[in-house]
Amino acid sequence: MAYNLTGIPNMNRRNFLHLSALTAPALATQNSFASKLAPTKPIVLSTWDSGMAVNAEAWKVLVKGGRSIDAVEAGARQIEDMQNCCVGLGGYPDRDGIVTLDACIMDHNANCGAVAGLERIKHPISVARKVMDTTPHVLLVGNGAQQFALQNGFPKEPDQLSDDAKKAYADWLKTSEYKPQINIENQPKGGPFAPAFFPDGSPNHDTMGLFAMDAAGNISGGVTTSGMAFKLHGRVGDSAVIGAGLFVDNAVGAATSSGVGEEVIRICGTHLVVEFMRQGLSPEMACKKAVERIVKRDRVKAKTLQVGFLAMNKKGEYGAYAVQKGFVFSVKSANENKIHPSKFLL
Ligand code: SD4
């Protein structure tokens, strides 16, 4: 996949973040223009610039009148398929060198499924969907999740790291320093936020969260991730937790998150965002209030971490807010196909 927004080939999320300082004025213009567009459906939104390709896949389903749940699954599978991408099996491993995947999915009827700590299965989003569609449960973890996947015909993939992950893990092993500080833009290497970055300056995390509203007005969402790089083996982040990494209420809207999952879980982040929208706040204000909740708890700590929320209401209006600069999101509808910068608090 070589989606090209800026005229630079093969832009991915990592180099986008480096470019974003250069392109910020253009993005800001796009953003203010987009906010004047009438909301429309179908529509799909994804976290990060890599969401452009994800949205394109989801759009193929939506534009044919397909269901939002199918669009979301198709979109998430796109990024799970990519080699050397930090979502899916190409992602960075935990501190034991093992890639463990978290994913969840939720439809317009509050049906949901999730997997956590899943190893050697390429499409955790589809396993989560199977959990949702065929079991009375919501969340399967670890060996049980893998066993369920294998029993349902998902192939077991080779036990190997992607080239990027191998290199990053080897670099990380030199210090083995684990601090969950992620994706803070423009921090000098070796500075106080250095653990947020790998030696090449790229951010040390990756998650794809997305949601879609189909032509019928039904909203679904999904999240897929390899989680925080170099986490403790067995650690589960927000991306597998309904109400944390993802929440959908078809009467109100949807929200997803990216960033330090522990901070999101603590405040039931996306559930909170949706509840704020239910109370009448715009998606952007709802995200901002959730970010404020994180920052208020520990302002000093908040300066060292990143969380971004992305939300959409039932009208198809959307917005985002992050703790720090650097969070971006992608939108695809009949009106637009763009990356937007998120506002931020600190
Ligand atoms: C986690 N929220 O595992 C994920 C990490 C993330 O972009 O968002 N990365 O905590």
GROMACS .gro file of N, CA and C and ligand atoms in nm, residues 13 48 102 182 205-208 225-228 231 235-239 257-262 264, ligand 1:
model
   85
   13ARG      N    1   0.258   0.616   0.909
   13ARG     CA    2   0.231   0.698   1.024
   13ARG      C    3   0.358   0.753   1.087
   48TRP      N    4  -0.503   0.803   1.321
   48TRP     CA    5  -0.373   0.816   1.255
   48TRP      C    6  -0.383   0.831   1.103
  102ASP      N    7  -0.413  -0.733   2.067
  102ASP     CA    8  -0.542  -0.702   2.130
  102ASP      C    9  -0.635  -0.646   2.022
  182ILE      N   10   0.444   0.768   2.521
  182ILE     CA   11   0.437   0.741   2.378
  182ILE      C   12   0.393   0.860   2.294
  205HIS      N   13   0.461   0.306   1.950
  205HIS     CA   14   0.333   0.239   1.971
  205HIS      C   15   0.252   0.243   1.843
  206ASP      N   16   0.155   0.162   1.835
  206ASP     CA   17   0.066   0.170   1.721
  206ASP      C   18  -0.064   0.098   1.744
  207THR      N   19  -0.169   0.166   1.712
  207THR     CA   20  -0.303   0.111   1.727
  207THR      C   21  -0.390   0.169   1.617
  208MET      N   22  -0.477   0.087   1.565
  208MET     CA   23  -0.576   0.137   1.471
  208MET      C   24  -0.714   0.126   1.535
  225THR      N   25  -0.449  -0.384   1.759
  225THR     CA   26  -0.317  -0.333   1.800
  225THR      C   27  -0.223  -0.445   1.843
  226SER      N   28  -0.096  -0.415   1.834
  226SER     CA   29   0.003  -0.501   1.900
  226SER      C   30   0.034  -0.445   2.038
  227GLY      N   31  -0.031  -0.337   2.072
  227GLY     CA   32  -0.020  -0.281   2.207
  227GLY      C   33   0.108  -0.203   2.227
  228MET      N   34   0.128  -0.162   2.347
  228MET     CA   35   0.247  -0.083   2.379
  228MET      C   36   0.371  -0.170   2.358
  231LYS      N   37   0.592  -0.403   2.638
  231LYS     CA   38   0.509  -0.419   2.758
  231LYS      C   39   0.546  -0.548   2.831
  235ARG      N   40   0.036  -0.823   2.959
  235ARG     CA   41  -0.030  -0.694   2.975
  235ARG      C   42  -0.138  -0.676   2.866
  236VAL      N   43  -0.253  -0.631   2.906
  236VAL     CA   44  -0.360  -0.601   2.811
  236VAL      C   45  -0.390  -0.452   2.819
  237GLY      N   46  -0.402  -0.390   2.704
  237GLY     CA   47  -0.430  -0.246   2.701
  237GLY      C   48  -0.577  -0.217   2.680
  238ASP      N   49  -0.604  -0.091   2.652
  238ASP     CA   50  -0.743  -0.048   2.633
  238ASP      C   51  -0.806  -0.103   2.506
  239SER      N   52  -0.722  -0.142   2.410
  239SER     CA   53  -0.775  -0.176   2.277
  239SER      C   54  -0.862  -0.302   2.276
  257SER      N   55  -0.989   0.525   2.096
  257SER     CA   56  -0.875   0.593   2.158
  257SER      C   57  -0.744   0.532   2.111
  258SER      N   58  -0.639   0.609   2.128
  258SER     CA   59  -0.504   0.559   2.104
  258SER      C   60  -0.414   0.625   2.207
  259GLY      N   61  -0.311   0.554   2.248
  259GLY     CA   62  -0.222   0.610   2.347
  259GLY      C   63  -0.200   0.513   2.462
  260VAL      N   64  -0.163   0.564   2.576
  260VAL     CA   65  -0.132   0.478   2.691
  260VAL      C   66  -0.262   0.418   2.745
  261GLY      N   67  -0.279   0.290   2.715
  261GLY     CA   68  -0.405   0.223   2.744
  261GLY      C   69  -0.444   0.227   2.891
  262GLU      N   70  -0.346   0.223   2.979
  262GLU     CA   71  -0.378   0.223   3.122
  262GLU      C   72  -0.454   0.350   3.161
  264VAL      N   73  -0.643   0.523   2.968
  264VAL     CA   74  -0.777   0.518   2.909
  264VAL      C   75  -0.867   0.425   2.990
  347SD4     C1   76  -0.226   0.016   2.423
  347SD4     N1   77  -0.363   0.192   2.338
  347SD4     O1   78  -0.192  -0.100   2.409
  347SD4     C2   79  -0.265   0.095   2.301
  347SD4     C3   80  -0.141   0.153   2.242
  347SD4     C4   81  -0.165   0.250   2.132
  347SD4     O2   82  -0.096   0.345   1.939
  347SD4     O3   83  -0.264   0.317   2.123
  347SD4     N2   84  -0.078   0.263   2.039
  347SD4     O4   85  -0.225   0.073   2.532
   0.00000   0.00000   0.00000
